[in-house]
Short mmCIF file of C-alpha atoms in Angstrom, two decimals:
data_model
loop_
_atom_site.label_atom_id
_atom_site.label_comp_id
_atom_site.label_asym_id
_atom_site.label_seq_id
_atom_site.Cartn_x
_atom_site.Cartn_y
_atom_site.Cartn_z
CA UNK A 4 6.17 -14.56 -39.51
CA UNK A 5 2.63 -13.28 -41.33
CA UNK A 6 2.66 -12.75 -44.93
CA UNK A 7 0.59 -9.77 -45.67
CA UNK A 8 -1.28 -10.54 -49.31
CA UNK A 9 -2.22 -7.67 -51.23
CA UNK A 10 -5.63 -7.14 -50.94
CA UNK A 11 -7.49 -8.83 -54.28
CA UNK A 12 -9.06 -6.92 -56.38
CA UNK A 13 -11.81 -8.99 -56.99
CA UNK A 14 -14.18 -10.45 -54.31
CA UNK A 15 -17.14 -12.83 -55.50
CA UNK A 16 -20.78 -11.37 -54.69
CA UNK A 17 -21.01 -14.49 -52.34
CA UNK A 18 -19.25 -14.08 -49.25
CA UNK A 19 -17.32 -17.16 -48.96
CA UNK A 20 -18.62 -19.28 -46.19
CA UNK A 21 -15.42 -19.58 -44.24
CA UNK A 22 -13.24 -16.98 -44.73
CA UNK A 23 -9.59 -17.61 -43.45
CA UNK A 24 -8.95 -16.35 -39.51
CA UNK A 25 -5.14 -16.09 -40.09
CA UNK A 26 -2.26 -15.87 -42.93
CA UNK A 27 0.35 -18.94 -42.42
CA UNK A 28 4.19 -18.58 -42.99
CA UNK A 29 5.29 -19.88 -46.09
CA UNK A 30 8.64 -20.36 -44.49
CA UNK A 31 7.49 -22.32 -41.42
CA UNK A 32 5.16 -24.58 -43.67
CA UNK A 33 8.09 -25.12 -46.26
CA UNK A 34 10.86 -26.85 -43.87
CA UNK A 35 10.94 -29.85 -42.86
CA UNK A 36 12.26 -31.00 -39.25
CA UNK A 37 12.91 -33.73 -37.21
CA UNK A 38 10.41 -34.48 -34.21
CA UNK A 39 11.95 -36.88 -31.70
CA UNK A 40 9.09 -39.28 -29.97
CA UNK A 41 9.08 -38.95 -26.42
CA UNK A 42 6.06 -40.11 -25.08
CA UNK A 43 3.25 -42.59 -25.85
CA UNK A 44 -0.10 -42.81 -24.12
CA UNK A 45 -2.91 -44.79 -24.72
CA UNK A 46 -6.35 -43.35 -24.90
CA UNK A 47 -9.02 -45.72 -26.36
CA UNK A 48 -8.10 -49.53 -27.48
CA UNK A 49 -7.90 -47.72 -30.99
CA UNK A 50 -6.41 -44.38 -30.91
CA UNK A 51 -3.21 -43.34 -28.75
CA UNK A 52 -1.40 -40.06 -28.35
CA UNK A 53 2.18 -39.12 -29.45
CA UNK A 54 4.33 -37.15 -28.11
CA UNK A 55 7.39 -35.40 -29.75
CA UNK A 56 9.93 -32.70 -29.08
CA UNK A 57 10.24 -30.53 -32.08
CA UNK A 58 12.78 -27.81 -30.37
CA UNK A 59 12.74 -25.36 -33.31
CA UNK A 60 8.93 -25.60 -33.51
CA UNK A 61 7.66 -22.56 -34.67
CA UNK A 62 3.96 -22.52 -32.56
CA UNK A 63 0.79 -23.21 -33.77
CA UNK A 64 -2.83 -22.09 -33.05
CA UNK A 65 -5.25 -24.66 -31.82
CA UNK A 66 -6.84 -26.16 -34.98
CA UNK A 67 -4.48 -26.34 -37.07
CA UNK A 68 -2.54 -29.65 -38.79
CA UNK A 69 0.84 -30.88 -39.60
CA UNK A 70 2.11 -33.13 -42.51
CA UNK A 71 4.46 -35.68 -41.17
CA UNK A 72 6.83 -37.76 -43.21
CA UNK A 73 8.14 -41.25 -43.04
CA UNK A 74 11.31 -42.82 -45.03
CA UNK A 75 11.54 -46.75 -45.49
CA UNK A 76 15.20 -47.92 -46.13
CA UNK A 77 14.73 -47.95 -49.99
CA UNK A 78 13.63 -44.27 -50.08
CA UNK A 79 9.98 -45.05 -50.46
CA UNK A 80 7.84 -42.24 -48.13
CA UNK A 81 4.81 -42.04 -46.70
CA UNK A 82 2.97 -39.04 -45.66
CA UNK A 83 -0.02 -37.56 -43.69
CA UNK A 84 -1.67 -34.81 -42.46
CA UNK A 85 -2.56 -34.64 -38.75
CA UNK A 86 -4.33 -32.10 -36.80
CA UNK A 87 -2.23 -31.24 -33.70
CA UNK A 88 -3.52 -32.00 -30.21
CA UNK A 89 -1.81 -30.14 -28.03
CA UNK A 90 -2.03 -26.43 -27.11
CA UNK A 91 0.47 -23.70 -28.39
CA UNK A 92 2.01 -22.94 -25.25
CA UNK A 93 3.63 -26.65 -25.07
CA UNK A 94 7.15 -25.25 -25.39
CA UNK A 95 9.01 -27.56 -28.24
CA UNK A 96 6.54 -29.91 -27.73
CA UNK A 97 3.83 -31.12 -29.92
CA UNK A 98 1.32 -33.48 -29.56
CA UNK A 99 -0.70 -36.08 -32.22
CA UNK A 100 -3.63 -38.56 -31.55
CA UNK A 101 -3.60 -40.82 -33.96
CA UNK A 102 -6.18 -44.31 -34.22
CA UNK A 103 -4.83 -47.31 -35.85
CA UNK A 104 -6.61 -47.72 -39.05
CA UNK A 105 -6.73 -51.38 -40.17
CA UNK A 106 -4.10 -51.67 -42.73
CA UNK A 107 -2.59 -47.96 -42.88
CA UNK A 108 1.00 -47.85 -43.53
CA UNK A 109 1.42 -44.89 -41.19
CA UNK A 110 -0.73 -44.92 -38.33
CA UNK A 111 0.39 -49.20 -38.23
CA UNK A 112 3.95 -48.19 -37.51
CA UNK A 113 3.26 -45.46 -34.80
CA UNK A 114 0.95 -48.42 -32.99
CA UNK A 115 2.99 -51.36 -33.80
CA UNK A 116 6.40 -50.19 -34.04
CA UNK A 117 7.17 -46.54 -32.63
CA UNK A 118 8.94 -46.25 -29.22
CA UNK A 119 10.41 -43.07 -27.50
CA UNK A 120 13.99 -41.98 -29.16
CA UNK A 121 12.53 -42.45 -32.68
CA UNK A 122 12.52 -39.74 -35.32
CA UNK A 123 10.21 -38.78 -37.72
CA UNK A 124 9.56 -35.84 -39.88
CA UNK A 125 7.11 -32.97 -39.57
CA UNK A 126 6.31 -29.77 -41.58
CA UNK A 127 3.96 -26.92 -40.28
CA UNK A 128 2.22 -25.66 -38.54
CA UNK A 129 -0.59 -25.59 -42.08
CA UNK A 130 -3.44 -23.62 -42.88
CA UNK A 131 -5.31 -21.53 -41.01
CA UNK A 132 -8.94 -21.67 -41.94
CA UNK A 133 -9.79 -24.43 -38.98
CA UNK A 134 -7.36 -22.05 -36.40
CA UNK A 135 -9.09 -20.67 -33.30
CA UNK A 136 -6.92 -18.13 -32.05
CA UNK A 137 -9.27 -17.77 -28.62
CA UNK A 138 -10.73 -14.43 -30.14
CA UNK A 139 -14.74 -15.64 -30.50
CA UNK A 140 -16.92 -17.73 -28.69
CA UNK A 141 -16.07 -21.06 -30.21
CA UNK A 142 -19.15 -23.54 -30.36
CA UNK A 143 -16.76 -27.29 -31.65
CA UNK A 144 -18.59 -30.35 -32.45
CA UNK A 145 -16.31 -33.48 -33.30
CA UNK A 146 -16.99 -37.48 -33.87
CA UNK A 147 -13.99 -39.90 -33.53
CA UNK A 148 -11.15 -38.67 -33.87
CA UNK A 149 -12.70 -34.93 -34.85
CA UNK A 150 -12.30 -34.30 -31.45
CA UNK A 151 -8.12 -34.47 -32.16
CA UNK A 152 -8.29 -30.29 -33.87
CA UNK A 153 -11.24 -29.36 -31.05
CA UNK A 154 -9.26 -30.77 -28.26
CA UNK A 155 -6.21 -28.36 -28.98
CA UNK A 156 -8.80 -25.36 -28.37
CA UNK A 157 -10.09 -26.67 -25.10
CA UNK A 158 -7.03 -26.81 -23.92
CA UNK A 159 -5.63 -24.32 -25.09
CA UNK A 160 -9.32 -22.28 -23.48
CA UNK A 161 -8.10 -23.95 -20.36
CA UNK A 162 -4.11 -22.99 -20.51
CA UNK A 163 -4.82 -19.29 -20.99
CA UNK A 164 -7.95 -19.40 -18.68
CA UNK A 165 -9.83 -17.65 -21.65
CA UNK A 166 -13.17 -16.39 -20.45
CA UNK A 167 -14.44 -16.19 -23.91
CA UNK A 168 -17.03 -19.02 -23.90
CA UNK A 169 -16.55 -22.69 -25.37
CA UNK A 170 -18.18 -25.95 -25.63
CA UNK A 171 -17.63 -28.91 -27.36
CA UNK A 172 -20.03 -31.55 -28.34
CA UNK A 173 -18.47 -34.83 -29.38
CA UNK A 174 -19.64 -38.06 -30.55
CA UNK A 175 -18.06 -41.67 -29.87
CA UNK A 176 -19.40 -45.19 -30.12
CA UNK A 177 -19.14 -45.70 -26.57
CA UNK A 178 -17.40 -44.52 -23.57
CA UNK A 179 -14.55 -46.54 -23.76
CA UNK A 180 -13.75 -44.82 -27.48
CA UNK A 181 -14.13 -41.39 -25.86
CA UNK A 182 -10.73 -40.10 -26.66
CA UNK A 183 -9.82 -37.57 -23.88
CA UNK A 184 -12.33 -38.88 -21.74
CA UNK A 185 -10.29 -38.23 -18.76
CA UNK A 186 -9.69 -34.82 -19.43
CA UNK A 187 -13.42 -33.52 -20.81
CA UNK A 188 -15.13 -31.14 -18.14
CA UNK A 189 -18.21 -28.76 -17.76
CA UNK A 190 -17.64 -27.35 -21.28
CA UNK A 191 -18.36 -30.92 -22.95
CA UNK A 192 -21.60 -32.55 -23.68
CA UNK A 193 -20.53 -36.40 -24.99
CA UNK A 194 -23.26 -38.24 -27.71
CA UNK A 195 -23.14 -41.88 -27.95
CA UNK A 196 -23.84 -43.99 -30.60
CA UNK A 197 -23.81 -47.92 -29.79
CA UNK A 198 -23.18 -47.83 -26.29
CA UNK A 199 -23.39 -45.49 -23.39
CA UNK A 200 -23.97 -45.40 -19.53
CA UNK A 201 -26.70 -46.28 -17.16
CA UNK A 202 -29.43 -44.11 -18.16
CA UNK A 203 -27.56 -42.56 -20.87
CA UNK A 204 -29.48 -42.47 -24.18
CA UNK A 205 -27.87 -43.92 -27.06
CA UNK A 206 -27.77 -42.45 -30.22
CA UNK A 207 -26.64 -39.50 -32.52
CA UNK A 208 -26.16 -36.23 -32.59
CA UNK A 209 -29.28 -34.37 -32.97
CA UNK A 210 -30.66 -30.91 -33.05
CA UNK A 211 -32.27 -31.68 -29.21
CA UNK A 212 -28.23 -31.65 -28.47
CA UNK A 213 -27.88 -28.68 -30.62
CA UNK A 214 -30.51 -26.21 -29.85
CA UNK A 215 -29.69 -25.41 -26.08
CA UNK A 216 -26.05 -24.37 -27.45
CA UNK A 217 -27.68 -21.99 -29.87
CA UNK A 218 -30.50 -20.88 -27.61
CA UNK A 219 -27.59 -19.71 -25.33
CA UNK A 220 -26.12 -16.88 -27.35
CA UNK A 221 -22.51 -15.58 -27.01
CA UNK A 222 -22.49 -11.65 -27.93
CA UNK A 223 -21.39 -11.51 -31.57
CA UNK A 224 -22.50 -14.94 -31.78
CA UNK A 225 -20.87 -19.00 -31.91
CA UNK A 226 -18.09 -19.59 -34.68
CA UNK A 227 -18.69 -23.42 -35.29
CA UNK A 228 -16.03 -25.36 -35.88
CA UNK A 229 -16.89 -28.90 -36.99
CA UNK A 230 -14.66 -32.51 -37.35
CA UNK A 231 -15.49 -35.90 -38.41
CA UNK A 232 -15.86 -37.89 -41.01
CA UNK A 233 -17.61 -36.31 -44.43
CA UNK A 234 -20.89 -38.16 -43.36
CA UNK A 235 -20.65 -36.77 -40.17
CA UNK A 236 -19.44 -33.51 -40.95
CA UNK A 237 -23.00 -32.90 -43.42
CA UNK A 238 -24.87 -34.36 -40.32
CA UNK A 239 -23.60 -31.59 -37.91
CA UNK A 240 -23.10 -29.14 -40.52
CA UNK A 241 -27.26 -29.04 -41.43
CA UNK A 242 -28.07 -29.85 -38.17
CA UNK A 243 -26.31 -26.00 -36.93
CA UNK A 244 -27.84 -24.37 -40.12
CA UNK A 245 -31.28 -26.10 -39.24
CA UNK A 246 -30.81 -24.43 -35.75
CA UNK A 247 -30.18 -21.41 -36.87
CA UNK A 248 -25.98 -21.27 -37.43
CA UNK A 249 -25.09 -18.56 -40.41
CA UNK A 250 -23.47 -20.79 -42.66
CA UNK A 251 -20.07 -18.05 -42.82
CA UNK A 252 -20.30 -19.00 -39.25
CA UNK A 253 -19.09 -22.92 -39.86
CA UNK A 254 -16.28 -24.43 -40.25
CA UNK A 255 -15.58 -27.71 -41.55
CA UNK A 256 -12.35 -30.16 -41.33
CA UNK A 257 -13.35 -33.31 -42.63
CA UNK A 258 -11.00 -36.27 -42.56
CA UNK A 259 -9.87 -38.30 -45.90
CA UNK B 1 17.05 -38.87 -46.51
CA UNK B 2 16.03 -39.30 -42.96
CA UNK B 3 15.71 -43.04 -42.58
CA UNK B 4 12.08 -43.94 -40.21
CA UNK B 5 13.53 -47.11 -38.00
CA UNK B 6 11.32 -50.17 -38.56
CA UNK B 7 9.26 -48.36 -41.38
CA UNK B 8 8.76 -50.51 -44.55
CA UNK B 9 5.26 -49.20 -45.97
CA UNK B 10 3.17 -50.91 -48.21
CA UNK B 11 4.29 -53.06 -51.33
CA UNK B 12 5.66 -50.98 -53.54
CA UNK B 13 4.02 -50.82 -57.03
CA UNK B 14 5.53 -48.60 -59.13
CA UNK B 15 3.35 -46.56 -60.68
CA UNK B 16 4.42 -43.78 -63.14
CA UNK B 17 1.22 -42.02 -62.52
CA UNK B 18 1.68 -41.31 -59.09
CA UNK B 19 3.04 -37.65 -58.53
CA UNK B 20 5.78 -37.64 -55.84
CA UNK B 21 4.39 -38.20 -51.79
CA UNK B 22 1.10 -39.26 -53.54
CA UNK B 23 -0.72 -42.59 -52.52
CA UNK B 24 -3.71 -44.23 -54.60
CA UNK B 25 -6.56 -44.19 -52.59
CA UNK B 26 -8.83 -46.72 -55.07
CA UNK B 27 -12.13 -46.75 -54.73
CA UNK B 28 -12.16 -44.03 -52.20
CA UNK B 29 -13.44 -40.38 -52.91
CA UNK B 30 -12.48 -38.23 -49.92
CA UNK B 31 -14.61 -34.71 -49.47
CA UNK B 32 -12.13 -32.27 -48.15
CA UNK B 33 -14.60 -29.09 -48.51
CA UNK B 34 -14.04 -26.37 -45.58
CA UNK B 35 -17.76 -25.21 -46.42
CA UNK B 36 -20.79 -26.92 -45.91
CA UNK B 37 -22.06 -28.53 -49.16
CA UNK B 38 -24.85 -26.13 -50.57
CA UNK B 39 -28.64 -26.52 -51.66
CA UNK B 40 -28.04 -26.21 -55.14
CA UNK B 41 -29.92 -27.59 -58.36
CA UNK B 42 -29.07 -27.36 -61.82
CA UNK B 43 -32.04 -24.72 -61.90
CA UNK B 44 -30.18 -22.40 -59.34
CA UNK B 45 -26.51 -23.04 -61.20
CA UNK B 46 -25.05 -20.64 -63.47
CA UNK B 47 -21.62 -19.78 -64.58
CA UNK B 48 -20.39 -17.04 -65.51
CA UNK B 49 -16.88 -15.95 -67.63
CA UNK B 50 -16.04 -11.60 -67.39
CA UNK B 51 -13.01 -9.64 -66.66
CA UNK B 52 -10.51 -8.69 -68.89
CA UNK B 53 -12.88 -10.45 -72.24
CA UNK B 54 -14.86 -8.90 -75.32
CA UNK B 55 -17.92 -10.55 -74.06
CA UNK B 56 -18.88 -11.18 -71.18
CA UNK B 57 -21.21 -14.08 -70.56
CA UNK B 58 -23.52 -16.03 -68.05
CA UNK B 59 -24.61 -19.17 -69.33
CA UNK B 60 -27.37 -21.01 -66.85
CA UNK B 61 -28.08 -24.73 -67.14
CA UNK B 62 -29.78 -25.33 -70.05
CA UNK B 63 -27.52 -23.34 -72.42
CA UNK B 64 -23.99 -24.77 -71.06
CA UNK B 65 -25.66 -28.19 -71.90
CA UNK B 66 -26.31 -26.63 -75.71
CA UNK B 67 -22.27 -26.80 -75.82
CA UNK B 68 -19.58 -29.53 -77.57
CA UNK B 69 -19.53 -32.24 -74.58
CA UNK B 70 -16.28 -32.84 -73.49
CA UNK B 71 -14.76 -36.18 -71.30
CA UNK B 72 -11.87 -36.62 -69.27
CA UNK B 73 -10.72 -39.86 -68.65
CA UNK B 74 -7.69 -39.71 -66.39
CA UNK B 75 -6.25 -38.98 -62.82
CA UNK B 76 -6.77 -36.81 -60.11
CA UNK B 77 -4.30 -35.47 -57.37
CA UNK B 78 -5.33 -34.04 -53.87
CA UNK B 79 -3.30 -31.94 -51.60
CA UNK B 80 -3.94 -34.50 -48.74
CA UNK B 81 -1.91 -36.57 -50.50
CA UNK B 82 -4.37 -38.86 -52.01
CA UNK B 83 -4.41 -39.59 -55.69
CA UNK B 84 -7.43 -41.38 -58.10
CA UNK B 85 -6.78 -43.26 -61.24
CA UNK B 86 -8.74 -43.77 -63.94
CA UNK B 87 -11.15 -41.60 -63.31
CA UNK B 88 -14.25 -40.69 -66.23
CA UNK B 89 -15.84 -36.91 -66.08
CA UNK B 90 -18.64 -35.43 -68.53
CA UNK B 91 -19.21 -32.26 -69.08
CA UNK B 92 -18.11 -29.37 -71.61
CA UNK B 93 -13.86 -28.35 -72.30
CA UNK B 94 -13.53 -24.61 -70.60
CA UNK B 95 -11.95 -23.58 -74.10
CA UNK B 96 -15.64 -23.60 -75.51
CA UNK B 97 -16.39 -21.31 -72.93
CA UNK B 98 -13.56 -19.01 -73.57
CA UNK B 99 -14.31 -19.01 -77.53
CA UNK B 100 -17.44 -17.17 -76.71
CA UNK B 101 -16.26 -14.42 -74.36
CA UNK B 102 -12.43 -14.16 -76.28
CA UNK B 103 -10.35 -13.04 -73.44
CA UNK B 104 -7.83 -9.98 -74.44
CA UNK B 105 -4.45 -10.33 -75.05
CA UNK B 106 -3.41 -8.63 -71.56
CA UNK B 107 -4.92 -11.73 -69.54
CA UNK B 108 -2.28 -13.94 -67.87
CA UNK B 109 -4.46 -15.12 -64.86
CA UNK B 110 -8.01 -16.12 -64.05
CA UNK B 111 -9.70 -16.41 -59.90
CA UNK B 112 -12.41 -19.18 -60.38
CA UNK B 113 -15.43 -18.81 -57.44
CA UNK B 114 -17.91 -21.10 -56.32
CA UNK B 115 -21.59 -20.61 -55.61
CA UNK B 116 -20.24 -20.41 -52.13
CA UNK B 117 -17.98 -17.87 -52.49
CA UNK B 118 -14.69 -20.33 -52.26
CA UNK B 119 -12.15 -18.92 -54.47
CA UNK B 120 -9.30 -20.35 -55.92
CA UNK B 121 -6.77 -18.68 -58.36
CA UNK B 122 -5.43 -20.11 -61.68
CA UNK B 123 -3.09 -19.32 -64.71
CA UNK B 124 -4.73 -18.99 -67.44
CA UNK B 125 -2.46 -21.00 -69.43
CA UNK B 126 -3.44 -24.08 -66.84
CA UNK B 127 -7.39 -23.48 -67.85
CA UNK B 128 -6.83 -23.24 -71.85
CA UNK B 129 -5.55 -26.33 -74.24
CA UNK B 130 -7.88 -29.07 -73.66
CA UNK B 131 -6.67 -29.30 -69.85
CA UNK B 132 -9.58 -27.88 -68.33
CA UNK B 133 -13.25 -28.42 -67.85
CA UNK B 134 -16.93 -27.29 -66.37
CA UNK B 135 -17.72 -30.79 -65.32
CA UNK B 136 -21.23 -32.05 -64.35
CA UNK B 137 -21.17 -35.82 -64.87
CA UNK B 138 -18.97 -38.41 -62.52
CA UNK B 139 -18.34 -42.23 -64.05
CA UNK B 140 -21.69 -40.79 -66.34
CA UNK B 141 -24.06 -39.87 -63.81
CA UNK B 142 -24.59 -36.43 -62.68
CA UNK B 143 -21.66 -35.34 -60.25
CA UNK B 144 -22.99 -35.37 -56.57
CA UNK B 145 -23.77 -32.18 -54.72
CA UNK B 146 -20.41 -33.23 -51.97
CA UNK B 147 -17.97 -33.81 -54.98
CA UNK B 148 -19.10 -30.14 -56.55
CA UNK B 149 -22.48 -31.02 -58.32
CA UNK B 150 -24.23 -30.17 -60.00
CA UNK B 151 -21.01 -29.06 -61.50
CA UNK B 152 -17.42 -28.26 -60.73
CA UNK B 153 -14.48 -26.88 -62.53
CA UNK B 154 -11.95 -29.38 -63.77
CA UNK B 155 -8.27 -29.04 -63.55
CA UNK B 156 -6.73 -32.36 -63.36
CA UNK B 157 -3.16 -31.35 -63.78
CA UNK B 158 -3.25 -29.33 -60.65
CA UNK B 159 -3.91 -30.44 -57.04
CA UNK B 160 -7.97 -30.43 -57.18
CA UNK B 161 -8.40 -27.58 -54.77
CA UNK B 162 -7.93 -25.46 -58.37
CA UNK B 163 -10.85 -27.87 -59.37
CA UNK B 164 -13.46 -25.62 -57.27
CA UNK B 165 -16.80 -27.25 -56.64
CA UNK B 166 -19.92 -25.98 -57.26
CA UNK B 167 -18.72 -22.99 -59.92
CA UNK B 168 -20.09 -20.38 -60.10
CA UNK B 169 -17.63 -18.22 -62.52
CA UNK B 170 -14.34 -17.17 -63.61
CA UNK B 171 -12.96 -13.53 -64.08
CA UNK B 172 -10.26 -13.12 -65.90
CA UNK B 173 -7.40 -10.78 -64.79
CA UNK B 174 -3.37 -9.52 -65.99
CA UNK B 175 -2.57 -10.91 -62.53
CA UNK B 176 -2.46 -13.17 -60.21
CA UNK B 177 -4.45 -12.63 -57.12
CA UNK B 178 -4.60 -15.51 -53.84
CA UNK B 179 -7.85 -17.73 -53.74
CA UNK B 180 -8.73 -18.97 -50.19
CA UNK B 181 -6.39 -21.84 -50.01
CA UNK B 182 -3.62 -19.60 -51.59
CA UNK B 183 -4.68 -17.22 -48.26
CA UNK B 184 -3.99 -20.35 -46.23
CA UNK B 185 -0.73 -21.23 -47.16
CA UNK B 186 -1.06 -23.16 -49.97
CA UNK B 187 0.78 -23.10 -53.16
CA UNK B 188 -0.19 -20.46 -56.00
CA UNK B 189 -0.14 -22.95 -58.60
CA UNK B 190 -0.17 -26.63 -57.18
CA UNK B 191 1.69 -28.94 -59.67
CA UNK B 192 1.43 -32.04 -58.08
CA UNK B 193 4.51 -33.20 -60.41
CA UNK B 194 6.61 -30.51 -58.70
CA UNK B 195 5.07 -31.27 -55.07
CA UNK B 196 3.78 -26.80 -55.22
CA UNK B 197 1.91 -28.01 -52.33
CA UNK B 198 2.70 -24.99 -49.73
CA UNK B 199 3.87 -21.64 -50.52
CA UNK B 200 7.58 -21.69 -50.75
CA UNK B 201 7.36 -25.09 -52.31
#
């Protein structure tokens, strides 16, 4: 279900930087449902990847997030927003990579307590300013778990064998806190910042990482789509306009 | 209620202040812009108020300083769930703004935009009554160019995507029209006491 929105009657002289790909069901986002756990797999000594069935899920489009729900005993709930791993063609399935954050309430339950059978509650898919349907060439650039949104568009690039072109650059401390490392390819160029291979440079993202990308130009150009932290998410963020990146041509999800 | 086995949370404190599914974040300040931050000094920065008023106005740096400063000393609800107490903004109360340019009787509605062309949508009942500010100074030093400096509208009330960085104006309408977030599936109005967080909320 699309909402159609009348078109405003007033537009700013600026052209907003990012202006929305799609329009998001009210109805979908409203509901809450239960998503069973059926899977957990370990990716880095921090961050691990949940799996739930959600049989009434109503689909998503790579980028976009979910806010999940939990309820102590007492009534007392906690809830987060998570982008969503997977791709959209994971029938009732969804997918969440979550790292444990030292003290969080939510993310220490799905790494100390969680098991398959247990229910939780999700509400989504939400917004659609970070989606990438597979329609443009789609230039992603993540650190940490940033790569969480970015990963659902590889994937789902590699699902629908899209021949629209994509790459990813991504950022970890080392290779051992690559999340996905197992399932990067061709389209990936990883950055390392403490730690890195034999003959591997350390350090951070820079614009000698981001001006071959650029100097290889899709027709109708790269939409950027970048995911970090804030700090990071400036870093990159100048770093594409310094290279050349129209700034409507950016994207930015940066985690709280 | 749908009962999370094993799930206790934190300590509970209660805190009357905290809108429903809201946690306090302390001393953290997350940026949740979609945009990237923009180049922009208080020479470059001016706001403007037109639409359905008598007088339409653009006031640049210099002259909104001339106004009545205003504070708010209070709390602050995001979207993401995170809330932030006690917090202390300067700048001037969007009524002395709206004194000047004496909107007409037919406005209900106002669509606030940004220097970067974010827009966000907004009663105008929710911008008038002391409950709404141009703000330029955070904890009093000027407001930092992530957070919306060198200034931002201020609607504390609301979930602060209303409270659109880096303003650029307000036009005043007999309508309500979407902002971006409002395009994305977010709430029209975004009372954090009601939990208006998605449309159909």
């Amino acid at each position: 279900m699309t909402e159609i929105f009348p078109r405003p009657a007033f537009t700013p002289t600026t052209r907003f930087a990012v202006p929305g790909r799609i329009a998001v069901s009210g109805r979908a986002a409203a509901l809450w449902q239960t998503a069973t756990l059926t899977e957990i797999r370990r990716e880095t000594p921090l961050a691990a990847t949940f799996r739930f069935s959600v049989p009434a899920w109503a689909g998503h489009l790579p980028g976009q997030h979910l806010m999940l729900r939990l309820t102590a005993d007492d009534g007392y709930v906690a809830q987060r927003h998570y982008s969503i791993a997977s791709a959209p063609d994971d029938s009732g399935h969804i997918e969440l990579t979550l790292d444990h954050v030292e003290g969080g309430e939510v993310s220490g339950w799905f790494h100390g307590v969680a098991k398959p059978g247990d229910e939780v509650e999700v509400r989504g898919p939400l917004s659609g300013f970070f989606a990438w349907p597979g329609d443009r060439p789609a230039l992603l650039i993540g650190a940490g778990s940033g790569v969480v949104p970015l990963m659902s568009m590889v994937r789902h690039h590699r699902a629908r064998d899209l021949r629209v072109p994509l790459r990813l650059l991504v950022s970890a401390r080392s290779p051992q806190e690559l999340i996905y490392a197992r399932e990067l390819g061709a389209e990936t160029t990883p950055v390392f910042t403490r730690s890195a291979p034999e003959g591997v440079p350390v350090g951070r993202v820079a614009a000698a990482h981001v001006a071959p990308l650029l100097a290889e130009q899709p027709p109708g150009g790269w939409e950027a789509y970048v995911c970090g932290s804030n700090a990071f998410a400036e870093h990159a963020s100048r770093l594409l306009l310094e290279a050349g990146q129209p700034v409507d041509r950016i994207r930015i999800e940066r985690f709280g | 209620m749908h009962v999370t086995r094993g799930f206790t949370g934190r300590p509970r404190v209660h805190n009357p202040g905290l809108p429903p599914g809201q946690y306090d974040a302390g001393d953290e300040w997350p940026v949740l812009s979609a945009e990237v931050t923009p180049d922009l000094t208080p020479a470059d920065w001016s706001f403007r108020v037109d639409g359905l008023v008598e007088k339409p106005r653009t006031w640049d740096w210099a002259q909104a300083h001339e106004l009545a400063a205003s504070a708010y000393e209070g709390d602050i609800h995001c979207v993401t769930s995170w809330s932030k107490f006690g917090v202390r903004f300067g700048g001037v109360s969007l009524d002395t703004f709206l004194d000047v340019v004496r909107p007409h009787g037919s406005a209900t509605h106002a669509v606030a935009y940004s220097h970067t062309g974010y827009t966000t949508n907004l009663p105008l009942a929710d911008l008038t009554g002391g409950r709404a500010w141009i703000a330029w100074e955070y904890d009093g030093k000027p407001l930092a160019p992530e957070h919306g400096g060198p200034a931002r509208l201020l609607v504390p009330h609301l979930y602060f995507w209303k409270s659109a960085k880096w303003i650029a104006g307000l036009r005043i309408l007999d309508h309500d029209e979407p902002g971006f977030w409002e395009q994305n599936g977010y709430h029209a109005r975004g009372n954090p006491w009601q939990e208006q967080r998605y449309s159909g909320d």
